[in-house]
mmCIF file of C-alpha atoms and ligand atoms in Angstrom:
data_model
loop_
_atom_site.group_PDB
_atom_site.id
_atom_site.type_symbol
_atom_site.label_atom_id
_atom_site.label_comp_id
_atom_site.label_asym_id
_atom_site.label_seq_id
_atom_site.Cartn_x
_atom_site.Cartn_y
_atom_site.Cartn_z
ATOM 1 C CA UNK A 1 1.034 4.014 55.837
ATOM 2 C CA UNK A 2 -0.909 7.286 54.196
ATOM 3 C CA UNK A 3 2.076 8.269 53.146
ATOM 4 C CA UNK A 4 2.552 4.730 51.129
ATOM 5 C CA UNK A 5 -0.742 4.887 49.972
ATOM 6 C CA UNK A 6 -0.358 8.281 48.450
ATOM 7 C CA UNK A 7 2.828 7.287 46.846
ATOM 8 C CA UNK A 8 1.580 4.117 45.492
ATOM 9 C CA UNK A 9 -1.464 6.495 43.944
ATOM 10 C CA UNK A 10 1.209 8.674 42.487
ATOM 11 C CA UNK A 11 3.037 5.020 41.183
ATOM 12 C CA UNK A 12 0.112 3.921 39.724
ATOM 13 C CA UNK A 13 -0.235 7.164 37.240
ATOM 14 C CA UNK A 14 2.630 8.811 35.975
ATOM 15 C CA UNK A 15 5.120 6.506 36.136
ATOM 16 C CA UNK A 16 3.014 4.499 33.647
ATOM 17 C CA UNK A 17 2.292 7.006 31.509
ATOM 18 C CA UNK A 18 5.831 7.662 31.437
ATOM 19 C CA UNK A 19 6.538 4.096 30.435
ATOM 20 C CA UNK A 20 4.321 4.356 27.584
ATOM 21 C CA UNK A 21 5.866 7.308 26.457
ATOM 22 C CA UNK A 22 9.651 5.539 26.770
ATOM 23 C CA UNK A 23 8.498 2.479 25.022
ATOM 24 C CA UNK A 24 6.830 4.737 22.428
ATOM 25 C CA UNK A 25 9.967 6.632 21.764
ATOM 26 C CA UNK A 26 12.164 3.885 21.919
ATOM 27 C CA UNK A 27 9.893 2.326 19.065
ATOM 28 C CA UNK A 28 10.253 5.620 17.323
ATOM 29 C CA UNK A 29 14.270 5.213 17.531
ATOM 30 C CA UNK A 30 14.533 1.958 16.533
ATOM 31 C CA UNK A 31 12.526 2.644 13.619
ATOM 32 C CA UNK A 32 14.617 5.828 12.755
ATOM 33 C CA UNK A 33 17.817 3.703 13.081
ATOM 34 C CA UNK A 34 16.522 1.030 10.808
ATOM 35 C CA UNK A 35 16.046 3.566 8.220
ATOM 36 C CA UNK A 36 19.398 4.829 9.145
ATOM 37 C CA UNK A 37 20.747 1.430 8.539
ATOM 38 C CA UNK A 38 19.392 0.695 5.501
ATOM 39 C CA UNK A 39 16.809 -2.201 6.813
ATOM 40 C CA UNK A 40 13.911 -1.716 4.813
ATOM 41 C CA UNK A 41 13.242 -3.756 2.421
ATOM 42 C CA UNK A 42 10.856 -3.637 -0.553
ATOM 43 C CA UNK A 43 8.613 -6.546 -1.143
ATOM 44 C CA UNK A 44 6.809 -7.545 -4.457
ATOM 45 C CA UNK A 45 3.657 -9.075 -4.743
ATOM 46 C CA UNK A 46 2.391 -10.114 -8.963
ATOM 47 C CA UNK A 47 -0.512 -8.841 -9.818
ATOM 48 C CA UNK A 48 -2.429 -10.755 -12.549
ATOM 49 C CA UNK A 49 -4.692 -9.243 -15.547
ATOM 50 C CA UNK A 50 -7.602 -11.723 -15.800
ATOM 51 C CA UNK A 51 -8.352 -10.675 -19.337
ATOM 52 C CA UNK A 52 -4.822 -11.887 -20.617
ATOM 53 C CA UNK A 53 -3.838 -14.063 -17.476
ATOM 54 C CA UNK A 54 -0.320 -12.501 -17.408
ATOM 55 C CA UNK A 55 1.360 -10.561 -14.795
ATOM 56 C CA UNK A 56 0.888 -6.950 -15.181
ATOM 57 C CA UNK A 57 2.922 -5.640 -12.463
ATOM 58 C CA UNK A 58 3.680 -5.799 -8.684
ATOM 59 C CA UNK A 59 2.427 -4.048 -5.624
ATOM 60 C CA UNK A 60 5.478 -2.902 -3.707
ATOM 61 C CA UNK A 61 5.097 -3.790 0.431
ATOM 62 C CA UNK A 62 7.745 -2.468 2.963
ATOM 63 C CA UNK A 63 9.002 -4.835 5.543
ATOM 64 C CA UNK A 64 11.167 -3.906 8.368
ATOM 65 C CA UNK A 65 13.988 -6.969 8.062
ATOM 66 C CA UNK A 66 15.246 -6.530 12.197
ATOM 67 C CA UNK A 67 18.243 -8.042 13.059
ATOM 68 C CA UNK A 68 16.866 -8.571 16.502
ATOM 69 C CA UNK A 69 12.961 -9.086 15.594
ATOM 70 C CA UNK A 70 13.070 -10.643 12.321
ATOM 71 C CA UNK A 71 10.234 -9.561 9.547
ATOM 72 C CA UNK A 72 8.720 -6.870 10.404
ATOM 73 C CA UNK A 73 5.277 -6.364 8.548
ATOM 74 C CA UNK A 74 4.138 -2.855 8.145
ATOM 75 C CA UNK A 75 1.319 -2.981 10.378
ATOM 76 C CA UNK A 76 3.648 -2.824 13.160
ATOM 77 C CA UNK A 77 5.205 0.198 11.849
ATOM 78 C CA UNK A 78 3.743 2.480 9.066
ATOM 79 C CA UNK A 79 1.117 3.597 11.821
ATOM 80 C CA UNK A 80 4.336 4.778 14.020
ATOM 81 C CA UNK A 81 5.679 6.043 11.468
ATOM 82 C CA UNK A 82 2.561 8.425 10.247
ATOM 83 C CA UNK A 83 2.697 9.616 14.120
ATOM 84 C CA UNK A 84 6.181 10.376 13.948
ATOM 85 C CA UNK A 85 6.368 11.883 10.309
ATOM 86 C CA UNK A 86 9.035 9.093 9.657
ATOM 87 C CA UNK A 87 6.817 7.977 7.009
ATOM 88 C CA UNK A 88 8.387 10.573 4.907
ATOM 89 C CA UNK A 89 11.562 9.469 4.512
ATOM 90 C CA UNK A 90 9.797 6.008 4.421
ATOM 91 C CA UNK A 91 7.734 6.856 2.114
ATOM 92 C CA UNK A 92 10.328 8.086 0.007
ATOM 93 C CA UNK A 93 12.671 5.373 0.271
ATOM 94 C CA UNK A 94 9.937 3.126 -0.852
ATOM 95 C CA UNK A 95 8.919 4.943 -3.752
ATOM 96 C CA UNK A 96 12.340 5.581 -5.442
ATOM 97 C CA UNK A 97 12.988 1.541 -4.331
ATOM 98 C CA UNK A 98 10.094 0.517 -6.582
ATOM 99 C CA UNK A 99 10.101 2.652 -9.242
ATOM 100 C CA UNK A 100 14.405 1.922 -9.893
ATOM 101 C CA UNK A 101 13.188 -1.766 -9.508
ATOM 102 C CA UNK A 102 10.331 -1.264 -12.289
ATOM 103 C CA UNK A 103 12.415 0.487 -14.552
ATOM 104 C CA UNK A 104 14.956 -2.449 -14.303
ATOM 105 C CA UNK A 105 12.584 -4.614 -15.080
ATOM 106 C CA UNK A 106 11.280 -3.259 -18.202
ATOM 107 C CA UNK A 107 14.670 -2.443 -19.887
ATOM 108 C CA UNK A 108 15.239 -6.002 -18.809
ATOM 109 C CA UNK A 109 12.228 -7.947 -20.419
ATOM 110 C CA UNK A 110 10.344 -7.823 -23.697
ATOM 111 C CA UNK A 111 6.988 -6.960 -25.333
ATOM 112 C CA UNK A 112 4.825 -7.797 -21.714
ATOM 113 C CA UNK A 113 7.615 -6.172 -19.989
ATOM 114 C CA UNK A 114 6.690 -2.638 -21.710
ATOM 115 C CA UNK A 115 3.325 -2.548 -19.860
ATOM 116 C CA UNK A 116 4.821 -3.892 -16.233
ATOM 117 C CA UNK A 117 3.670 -1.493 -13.254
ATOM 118 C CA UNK A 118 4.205 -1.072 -9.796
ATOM 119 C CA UNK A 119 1.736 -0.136 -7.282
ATOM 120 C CA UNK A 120 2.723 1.759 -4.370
ATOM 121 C CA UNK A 121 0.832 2.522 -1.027
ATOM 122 C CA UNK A 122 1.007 6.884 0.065
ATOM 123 C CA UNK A 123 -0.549 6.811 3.154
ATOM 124 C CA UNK A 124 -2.515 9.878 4.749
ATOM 125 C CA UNK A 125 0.285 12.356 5.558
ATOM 126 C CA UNK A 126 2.145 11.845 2.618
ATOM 127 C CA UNK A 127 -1.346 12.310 0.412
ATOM 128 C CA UNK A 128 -2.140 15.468 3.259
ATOM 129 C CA UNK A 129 1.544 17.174 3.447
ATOM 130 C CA UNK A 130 1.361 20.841 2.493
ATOM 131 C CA UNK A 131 1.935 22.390 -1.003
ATOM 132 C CA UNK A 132 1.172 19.222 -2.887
ATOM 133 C CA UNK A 133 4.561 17.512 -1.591
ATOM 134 C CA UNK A 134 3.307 14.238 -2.900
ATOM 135 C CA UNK A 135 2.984 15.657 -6.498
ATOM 136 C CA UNK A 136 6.734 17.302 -6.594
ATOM 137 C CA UNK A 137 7.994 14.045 -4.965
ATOM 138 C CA UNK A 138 6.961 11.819 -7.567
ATOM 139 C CA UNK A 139 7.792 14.246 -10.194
ATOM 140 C CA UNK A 140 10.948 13.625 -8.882
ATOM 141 C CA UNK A 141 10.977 10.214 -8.584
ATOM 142 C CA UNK A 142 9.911 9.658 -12.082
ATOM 143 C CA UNK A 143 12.649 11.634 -13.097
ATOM 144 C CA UNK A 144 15.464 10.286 -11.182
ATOM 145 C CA UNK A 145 14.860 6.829 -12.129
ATOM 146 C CA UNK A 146 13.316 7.304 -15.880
ATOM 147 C CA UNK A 147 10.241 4.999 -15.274
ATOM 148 C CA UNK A 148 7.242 6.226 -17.475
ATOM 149 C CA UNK A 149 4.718 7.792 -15.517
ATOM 150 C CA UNK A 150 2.228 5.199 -16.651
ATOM 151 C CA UNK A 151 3.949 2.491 -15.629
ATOM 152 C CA UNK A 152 3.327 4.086 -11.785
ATOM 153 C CA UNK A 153 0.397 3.196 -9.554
ATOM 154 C CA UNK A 154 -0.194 4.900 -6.634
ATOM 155 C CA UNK A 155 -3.096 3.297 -4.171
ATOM 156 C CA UNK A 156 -4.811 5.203 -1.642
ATOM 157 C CA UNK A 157 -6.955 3.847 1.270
ATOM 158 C CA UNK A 158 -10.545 4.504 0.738
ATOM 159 C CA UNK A 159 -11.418 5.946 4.266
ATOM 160 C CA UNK A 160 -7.880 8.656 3.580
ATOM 161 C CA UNK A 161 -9.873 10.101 0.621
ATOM 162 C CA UNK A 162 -12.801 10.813 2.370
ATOM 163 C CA UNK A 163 -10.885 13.051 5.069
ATOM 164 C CA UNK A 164 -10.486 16.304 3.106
ATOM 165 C CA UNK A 165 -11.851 15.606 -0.253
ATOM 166 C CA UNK A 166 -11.641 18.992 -2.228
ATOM 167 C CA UNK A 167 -7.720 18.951 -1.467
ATOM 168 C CA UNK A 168 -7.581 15.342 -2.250
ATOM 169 C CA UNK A 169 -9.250 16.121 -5.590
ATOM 170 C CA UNK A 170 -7.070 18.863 -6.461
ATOM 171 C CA UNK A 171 -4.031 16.798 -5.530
ATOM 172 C CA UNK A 172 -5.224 13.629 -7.383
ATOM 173 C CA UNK A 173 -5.858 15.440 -10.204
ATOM 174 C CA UNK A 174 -2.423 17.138 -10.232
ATOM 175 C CA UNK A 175 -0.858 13.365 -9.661
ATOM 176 C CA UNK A 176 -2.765 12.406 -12.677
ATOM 177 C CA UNK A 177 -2.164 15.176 -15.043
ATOM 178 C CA UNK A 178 1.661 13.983 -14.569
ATOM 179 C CA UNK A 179 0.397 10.562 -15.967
ATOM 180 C CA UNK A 180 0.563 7.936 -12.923
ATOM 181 C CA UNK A 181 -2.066 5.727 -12.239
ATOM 182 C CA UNK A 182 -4.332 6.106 -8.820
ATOM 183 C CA UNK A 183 -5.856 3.386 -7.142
ATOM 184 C CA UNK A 184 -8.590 3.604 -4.368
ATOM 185 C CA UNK A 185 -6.953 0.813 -1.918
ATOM 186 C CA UNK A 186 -9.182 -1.126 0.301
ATOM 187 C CA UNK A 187 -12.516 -0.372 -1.704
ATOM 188 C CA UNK A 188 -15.408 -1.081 0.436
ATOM 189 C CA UNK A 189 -14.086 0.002 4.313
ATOM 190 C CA UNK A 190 -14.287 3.549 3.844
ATOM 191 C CA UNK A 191 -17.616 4.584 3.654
ATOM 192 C CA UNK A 192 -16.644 6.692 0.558
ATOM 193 C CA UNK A 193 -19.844 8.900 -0.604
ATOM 194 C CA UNK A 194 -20.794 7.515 -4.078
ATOM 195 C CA UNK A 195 -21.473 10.792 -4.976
ATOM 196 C CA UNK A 196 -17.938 12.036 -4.825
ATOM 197 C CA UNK A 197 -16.785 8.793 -5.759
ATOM 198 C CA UNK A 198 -17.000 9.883 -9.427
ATOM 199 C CA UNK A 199 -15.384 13.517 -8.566
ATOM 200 C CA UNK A 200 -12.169 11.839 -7.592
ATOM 201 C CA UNK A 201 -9.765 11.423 -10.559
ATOM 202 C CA UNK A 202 -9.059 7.881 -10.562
ATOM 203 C CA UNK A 203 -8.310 5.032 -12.500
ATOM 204 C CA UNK A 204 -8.954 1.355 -10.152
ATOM 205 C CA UNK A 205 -10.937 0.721 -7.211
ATOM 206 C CA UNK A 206 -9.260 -2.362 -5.240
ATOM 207 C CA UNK A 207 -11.779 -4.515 -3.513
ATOM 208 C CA UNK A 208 -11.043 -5.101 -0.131
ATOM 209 C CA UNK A 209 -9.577 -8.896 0.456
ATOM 210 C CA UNK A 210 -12.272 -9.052 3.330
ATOM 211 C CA UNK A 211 -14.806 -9.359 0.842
ATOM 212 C CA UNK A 212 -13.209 -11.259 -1.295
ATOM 213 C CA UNK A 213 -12.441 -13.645 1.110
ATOM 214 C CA UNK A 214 -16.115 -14.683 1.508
ATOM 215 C CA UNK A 215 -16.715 -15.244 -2.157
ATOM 216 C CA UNK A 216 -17.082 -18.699 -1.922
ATOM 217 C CA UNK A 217 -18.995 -18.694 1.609
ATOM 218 C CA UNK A 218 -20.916 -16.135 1.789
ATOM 219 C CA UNK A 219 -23.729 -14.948 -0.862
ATOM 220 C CA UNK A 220 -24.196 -11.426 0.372
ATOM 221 C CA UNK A 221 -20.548 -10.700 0.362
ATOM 222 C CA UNK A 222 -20.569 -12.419 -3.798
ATOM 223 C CA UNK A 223 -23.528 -9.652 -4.319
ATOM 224 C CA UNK A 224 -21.317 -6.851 -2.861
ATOM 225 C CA UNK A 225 -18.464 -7.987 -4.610
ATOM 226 C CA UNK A 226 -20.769 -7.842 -7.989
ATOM 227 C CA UNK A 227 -21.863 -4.266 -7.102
ATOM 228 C CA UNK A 228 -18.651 -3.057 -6.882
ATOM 229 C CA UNK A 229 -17.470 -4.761 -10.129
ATOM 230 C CA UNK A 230 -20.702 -3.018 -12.009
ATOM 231 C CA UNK A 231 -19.960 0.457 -9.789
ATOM 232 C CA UNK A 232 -16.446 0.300 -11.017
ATOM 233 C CA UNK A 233 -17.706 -0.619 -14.903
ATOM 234 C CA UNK A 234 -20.183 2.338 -15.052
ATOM 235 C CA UNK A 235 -17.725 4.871 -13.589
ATOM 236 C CA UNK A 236 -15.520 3.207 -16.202
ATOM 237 C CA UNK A 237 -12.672 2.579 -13.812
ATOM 238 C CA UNK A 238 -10.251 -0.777 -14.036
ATOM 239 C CA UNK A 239 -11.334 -3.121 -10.775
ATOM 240 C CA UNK A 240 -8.975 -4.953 -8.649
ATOM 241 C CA UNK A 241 -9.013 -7.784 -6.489
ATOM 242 C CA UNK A 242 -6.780 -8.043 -3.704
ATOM 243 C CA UNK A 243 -6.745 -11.127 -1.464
ATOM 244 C CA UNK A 244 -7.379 -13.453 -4.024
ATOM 245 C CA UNK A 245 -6.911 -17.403 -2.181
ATOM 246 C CA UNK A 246 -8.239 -20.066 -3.725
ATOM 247 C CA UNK A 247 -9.200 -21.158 -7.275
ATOM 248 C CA UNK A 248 -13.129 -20.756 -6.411
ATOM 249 C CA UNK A 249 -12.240 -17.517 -5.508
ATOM 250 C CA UNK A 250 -10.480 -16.503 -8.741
ATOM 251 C CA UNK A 251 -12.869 -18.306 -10.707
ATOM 252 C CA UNK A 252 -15.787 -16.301 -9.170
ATOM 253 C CA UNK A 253 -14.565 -13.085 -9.771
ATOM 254 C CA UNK A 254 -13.220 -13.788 -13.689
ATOM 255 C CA UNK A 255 -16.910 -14.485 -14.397
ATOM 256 C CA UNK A 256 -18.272 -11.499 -12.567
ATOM 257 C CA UNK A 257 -15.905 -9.879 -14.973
ATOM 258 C CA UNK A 258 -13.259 -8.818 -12.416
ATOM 259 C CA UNK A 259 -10.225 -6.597 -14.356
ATOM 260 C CA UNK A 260 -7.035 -7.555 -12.760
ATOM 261 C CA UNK A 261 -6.520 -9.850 -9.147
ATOM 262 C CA UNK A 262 -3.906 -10.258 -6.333
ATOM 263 C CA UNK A 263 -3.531 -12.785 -3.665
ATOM 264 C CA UNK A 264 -2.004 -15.727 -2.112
ATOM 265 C CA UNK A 265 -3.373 -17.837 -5.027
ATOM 266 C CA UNK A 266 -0.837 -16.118 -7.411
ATOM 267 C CA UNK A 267 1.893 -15.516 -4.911
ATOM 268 C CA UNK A 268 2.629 -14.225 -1.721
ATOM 269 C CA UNK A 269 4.747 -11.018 -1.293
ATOM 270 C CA UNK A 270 8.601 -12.022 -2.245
ATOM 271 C CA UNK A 271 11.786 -10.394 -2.624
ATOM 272 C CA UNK A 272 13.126 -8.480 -5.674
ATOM 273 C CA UNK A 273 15.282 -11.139 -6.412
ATOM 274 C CA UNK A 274 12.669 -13.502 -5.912
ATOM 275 C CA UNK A 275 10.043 -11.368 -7.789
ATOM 276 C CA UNK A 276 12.517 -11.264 -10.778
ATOM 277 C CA UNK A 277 12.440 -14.826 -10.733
ATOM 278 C CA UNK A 278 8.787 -14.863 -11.156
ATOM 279 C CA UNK A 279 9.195 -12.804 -14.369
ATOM 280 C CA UNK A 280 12.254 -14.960 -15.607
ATOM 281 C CA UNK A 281 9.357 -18.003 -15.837
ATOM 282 C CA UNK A 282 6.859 -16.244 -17.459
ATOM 283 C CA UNK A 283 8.437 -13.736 -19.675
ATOM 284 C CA UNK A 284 11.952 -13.872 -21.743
ATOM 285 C CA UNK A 285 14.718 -11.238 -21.433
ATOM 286 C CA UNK A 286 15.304 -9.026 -24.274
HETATM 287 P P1 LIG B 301 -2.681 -3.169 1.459
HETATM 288 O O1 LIG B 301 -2.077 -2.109 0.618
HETATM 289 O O2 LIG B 301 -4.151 -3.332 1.411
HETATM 290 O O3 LIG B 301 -1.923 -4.490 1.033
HETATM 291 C C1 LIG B 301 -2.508 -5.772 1.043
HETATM 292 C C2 LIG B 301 -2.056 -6.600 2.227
HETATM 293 O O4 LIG B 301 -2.665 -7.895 2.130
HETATM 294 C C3 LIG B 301 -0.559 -6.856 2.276
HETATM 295 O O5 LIG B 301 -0.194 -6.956 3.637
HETATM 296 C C4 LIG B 301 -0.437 -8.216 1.598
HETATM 297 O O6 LIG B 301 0.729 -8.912 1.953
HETATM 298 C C5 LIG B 301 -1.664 -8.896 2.104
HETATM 299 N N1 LIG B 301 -2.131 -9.957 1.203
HETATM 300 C C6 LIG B 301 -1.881 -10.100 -0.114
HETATM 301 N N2 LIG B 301 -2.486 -11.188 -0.614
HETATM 302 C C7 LIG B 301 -3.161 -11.752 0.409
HETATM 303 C C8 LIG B 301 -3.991 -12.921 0.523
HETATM 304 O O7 LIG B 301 -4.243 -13.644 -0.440
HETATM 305 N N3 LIG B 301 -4.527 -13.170 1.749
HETATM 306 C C9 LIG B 301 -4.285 -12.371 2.820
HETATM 307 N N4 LIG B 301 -4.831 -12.702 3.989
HETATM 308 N N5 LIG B 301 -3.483 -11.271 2.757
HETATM 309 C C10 LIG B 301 -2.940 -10.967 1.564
HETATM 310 P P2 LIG B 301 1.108 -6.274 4.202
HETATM 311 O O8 LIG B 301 2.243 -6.392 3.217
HETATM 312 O O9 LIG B 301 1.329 -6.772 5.577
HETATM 313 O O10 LIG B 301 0.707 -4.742 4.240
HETATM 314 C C11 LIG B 301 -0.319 -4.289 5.088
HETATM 315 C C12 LIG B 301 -0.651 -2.865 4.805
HETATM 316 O O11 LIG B 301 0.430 -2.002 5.122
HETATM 317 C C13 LIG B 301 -0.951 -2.585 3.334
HETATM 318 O O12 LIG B 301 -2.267 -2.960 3.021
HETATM 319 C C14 LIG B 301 -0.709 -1.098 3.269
HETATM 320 O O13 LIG B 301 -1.845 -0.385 3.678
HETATM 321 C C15 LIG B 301 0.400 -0.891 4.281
HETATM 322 N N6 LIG B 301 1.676 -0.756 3.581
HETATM 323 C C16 LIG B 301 2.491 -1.699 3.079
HETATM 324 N N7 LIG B 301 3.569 -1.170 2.487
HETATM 325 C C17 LIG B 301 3.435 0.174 2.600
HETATM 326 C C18 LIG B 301 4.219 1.307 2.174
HETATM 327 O O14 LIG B 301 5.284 1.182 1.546
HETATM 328 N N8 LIG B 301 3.732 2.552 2.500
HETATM 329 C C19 LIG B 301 2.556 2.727 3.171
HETATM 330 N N9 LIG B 301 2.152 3.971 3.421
HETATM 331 N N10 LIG B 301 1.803 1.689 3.556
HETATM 332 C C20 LIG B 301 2.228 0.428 3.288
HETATM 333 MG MG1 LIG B 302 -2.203 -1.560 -1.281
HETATM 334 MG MG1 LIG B 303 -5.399 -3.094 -0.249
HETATM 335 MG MG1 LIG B 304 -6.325 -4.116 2.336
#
């Protein structure tokens, strides 16, 4: 019976732990096969420029389209894929998707088309990787697919900025000497010094959706959201809204004088083909 006992003790702990470590490479195969097998898919959400009301360009979002799980969203996977360094080739895949995709788009449409931009998310590693990596790999990029540099955003969450900030400075300012926009991504979560917020080279601060979300509910969340508008005017940087639902919403934020918004209001994250019908509506083709 001791003997059962001190078996079952030895059951209890490793064998788990082993577990988790199967399912947790398992997860990390299946995501290196999808790669593999071409099932990532770039997603394109309109961004709208309150000033004009047109679209001025589309955040790119990675889904994981599973033939056995369906739609993945990236919340299941970009944090497996930092862990793993998959996000690299992720990363990559992603950024030469939606910078082909942006190029097509502005050879294919007119006047408005010539100031379309995509938006894409570098996570921590890729920002972190050695030797600047990030700033070669979109030098790259650019070149391989002939979008102007300007014509690139690049957002990066708030609280990533914050982790080694005289690197991130150097390496910001090396992304924007090559001409691409960067976007502080989540604005509001990170704790992000003010102080150093005006020695990072950037161009937009993006207002976290969960204070957008209680615009219309919540008056201290409306006097945040002010702040952050005036913060973002005095440092002289464009201001985003992401998360953008209803009309009150949208309203609130166009008279707090709120650059350029995002959200379910507009339109929901859709496929290229889908996102090129957007434009088809609201633009003509050259
Ligand atoms: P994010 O960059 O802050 O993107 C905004 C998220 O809010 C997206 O979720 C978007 O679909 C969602 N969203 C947009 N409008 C609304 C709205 O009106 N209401 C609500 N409730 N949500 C809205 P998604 O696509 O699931 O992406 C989640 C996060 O995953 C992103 O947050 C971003 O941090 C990360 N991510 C997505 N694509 C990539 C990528 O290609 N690379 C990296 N490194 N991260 C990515
Ligand atoms: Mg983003
Ligand atoms: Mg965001
Ligand atoms: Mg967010």
């Amino acid at each position: 019976e001791a003997k059962a006992r001190g078996r079952n003790k030895h059951v209890v702990y490793d064998p788990s732990m082993n577990a988790r470590a199967r399912a947790r490479l398992r997860r990390e195969n299946d995501l290196r096969r999808a790669i593999e097998r071409e099932e990532l898919a770039v997603y394109y959400q309109p961004k709208v420029d309150l000033r004009t009301g047109s679209i001025s360009g589309f955040e790119a979002l990675v889904r994981w389209e599973s033939p056995e799980r369906g739609i993945v969203p990236p919340d299941e996977f970009i944090a497996l894929a930092e862990e793993t360094a998959l996000i690299f080739p992720v990363g990559r895949w992603v950024l030469e998707e939606a910078c082909r995709q942006a190029k097509e788009w502005r050879e294919e449409y007119g006047a408005v088309g010539d100031d379309l931009s995509v938006a894409v998310n570098v996570s921590a590693r890729q920002l972190q990787q050695e030797q600047g990596g990030i700033v070669e790999e979109v030098e790259r990029v650019l070149a391989l697919t002939g979008l102007e540099a300007g014509c690139l955003h690049l957002e990066i969450t708030e609280s990533v900025l914050m982790e080694d900030v005289p690197q991130n400075i150097s390496t910001l300012a090396r992304l924007k000497a090559l001409g691409v926009h960067v976007e502080i991504d989540d604005f509001g979560t990170g704790y992000s010094s003010l102080a150093y917020l005006k020695r990072f080279p950037v161009d937009g601060l993006k207002m976290d959706k969960s204070f957008v979300e209680k615009l219309d509910s919540d008056e201290e969340s409306a006097a945040i959201v002010e702040a952050m508008i005036m913060l973002a005017r005095a440092l002289d940087l464009e201001v985003i809204a992401e998360g953008v639902e209803t009309p009150a919403q949208l309203a609130r934020l166009r008279s707090l004088g709120c650059d350029v918004a995002q959200g379910y209001h507009f339109g929901r994250p859709v496929e290229a083909m889908a996102a090129t019908g957007i434009l088809d509506t609201v633009l003509s083709r050259r």
